[in-house]
Amino acid sequence: MSQFFNINLNNPQARLIAQTADILRKGGVIIYPTDSGYALGCMLGYADAQARIRQIRAVDDKHLFSLMCRNLGELGNYAVVSNSQFRLLKANTPGAYTFILNATREVPRKLQHPKRSTIGIRVPQHPVVQALLEAIDTPLLSMTLSLPHEEDVSLMAPWEIRERLEHVVDLVIEVEHCEVGATTVIDLTGDTPVLVREGLGDLSPFSF
């Protein structure tokens, strides 16, 4: 049975963040709130945890994870970023965006797009996620929480999510409010930004 933490949104309890980090370091799978709904997460390097997340989502290895990074400095270890891309990222992170970027050698091949060698990277604007990223001192592999053949998970309360998934995840984190919606996905691998999906992230800073 999974654990269930109620974490203060604006002042995350250090004890609960440390316990969450310990679960992740042991190869655990968590459900956690982001600035664009709930997500499934695990740490890099745990193939079994990644397989569990794909099994929960009922997707194969062609469905890619995103990397949750705490800041642009960390992002630069996993993505090739030009000067113009850096300026664009600096002006729009943290926020509800997923940016498609060319992956560096630090990203395992299995986590990259098989044909384009790209990776989706996020810098979230969420106090709990930022506290957790600081605690584990590494990016978090993340995939939006949705369930095959189920009603919209975004409409469920965290305790309902736990009831559904308590035997397949190690922890569910509840906060007082979790934004509902998807990230705006922008491809930055070319000369100009390309909109892949419109979501919560503002489109006005970009020229499409």
Coordinates of C-alpha atoms in Angstrom, one line a residue, residues 36-142:
S36 CA 0.0 21.4 -14.8
G37 CA -1.8 18.7 -13.0
Y38 CA -0.6 15.5 -11.3
A39 CA 2.2 13.4 -12.6
L40 CA 4.0 10.1 -12.2
G41 CA 7.7 10.4 -11.3
C42 CA 10.8 8.5 -10.6
M43 CA 14.6 9.1 -10.6
L44 CA 17.0 8.6 -13.5
G45 CA 18.7 5.2 -13.6
Y46 CA 15.9 3.0 -12.3
A47 CA 14.6 1.0 -15.2
D48 CA 12.1 -1.0 -13.1
A49 CA 10.5 2.3 -11.9
Q50 CA 10.3 3.6 -15.5
A51 CA 8.7 0.3 -16.5
R52 CA 6.1 0.6 -13.7
I53 CA 5.1 4.1 -14.8
R54 CA 4.7 2.9 -18.4
Q55 CA 2.6 0.0 -17.2
I56 CA 0.4 2.3 -15.2
R57 CA -0.1 4.5 -18.2
A58 CA -0.4 1.5 -20.6
V59 CA 2.2 2.9 -23.0
D60 CA 5.2 1.4 -24.6
D61 CA 8.8 2.7 -24.7
K62 CA 8.0 5.0 -27.6
H63 CA 6.1 7.2 -25.2
L64 CA 8.8 9.5 -23.8
F65 CA 9.3 10.9 -20.3
S66 CA 10.0 14.5 -19.6
L67 CA 12.9 15.6 -17.4
M68 CA 11.9 17.9 -14.5
C69 CA 14.9 20.2 -13.8
R70 CA 15.1 22.7 -11.0
N71 CA 16.8 25.5 -13.1
L72 CA 18.5 26.3 -16.3
G73 CA 21.9 25.4 -15.0
E74 CA 20.7 21.8 -14.5
L75 CA 18.8 21.8 -17.8
G76 CA 22.1 22.6 -19.6
N77 CA 23.5 19.3 -18.4
Y78 CA 20.9 17.4 -20.4
A79 CA 20.1 19.6 -23.4
V80 CA 22.1 21.4 -26.0
V81 CA 21.1 25.0 -25.7
S82 CA 22.3 27.8 -28.0
N83 CA 22.6 31.4 -26.8
S84 CA 19.3 32.4 -28.4
Q85 CA 17.6 29.4 -26.9
F86 CA 19.0 30.2 -23.5
R87 CA 17.6 33.7 -23.6
L88 CA 14.2 32.4 -24.6
L89 CA 14.3 29.8 -21.8
K90 CA 15.5 32.2 -19.2
A91 CA 12.6 34.6 -20.0
N92 CA 10.0 31.8 -19.8
T93 CA 11.1 29.5 -17.0
P94 CA 10.0 28.4 -14.5
G95 CA 6.5 27.8 -16.0
A96 CA 4.0 25.4 -17.5
Y97 CA 6.1 24.6 -20.6
T98 CA 7.7 21.5 -21.9
F99 CA 10.6 22.4 -24.3
I100 CA 11.8 19.9 -26.9
L101 CA 15.6 20.2 -27.1
N102 CA 18.5 18.3 -28.5
A103 CA 19.7 15.8 -25.9
T104 CA 23.3 15.7 -24.6
R105 CA 25.2 12.4 -23.9
E106 CA 24.1 12.6 -20.3
V107 CA 20.6 11.5 -21.4
P108 CA 20.3 7.7 -21.8
R109 CA 19.4 6.7 -25.3
K110 CA 16.2 5.0 -24.2
L111 CA 14.9 8.3 -22.9
Q112 CA 15.5 10.2 -26.1
H113 CA 13.3 10.4 -29.2
P114 CA 14.6 7.4 -31.2
K115 CA 14.9 9.2 -34.5
R116 CA 15.7 12.8 -33.4
S117 CA 17.8 12.4 -30.3
T118 CA 15.7 15.0 -28.4
I119 CA 14.3 15.2 -24.9
G120 CA 11.4 17.1 -23.4
I121 CA 12.6 19.3 -20.5
R122 CA 10.6 21.2 -17.9
V123 CA 11.5 23.8 -15.2
P124 CA 8.3 23.8 -13.1
Q125 CA 6.9 26.7 -11.1
H126 CA 5.8 24.8 -8.1
P127 CA 7.2 25.1 -4.6
V128 CA 6.7 21.4 -3.7
V129 CA 8.4 20.2 -6.9
Q130 CA 11.2 22.7 -6.5
A131 CA 11.8 21.6 -2.9
L132 CA 11.8 17.9 -4.0
L133 CA 14.3 18.6 -6.9
E134 CA 16.6 20.4 -4.5
A135 CA 16.4 17.4 -2.1
I136 CA 17.2 14.7 -4.7
D137 CA 19.8 17.0 -6.4
T138 CA 19.0 15.6 -9.8
P139 CA 16.2 15.8 -12.4
L140 CA 13.0 13.8 -12.0
L141 CA 11.7 11.6 -14.8
S142 CA 8.1 12.6 -15.2

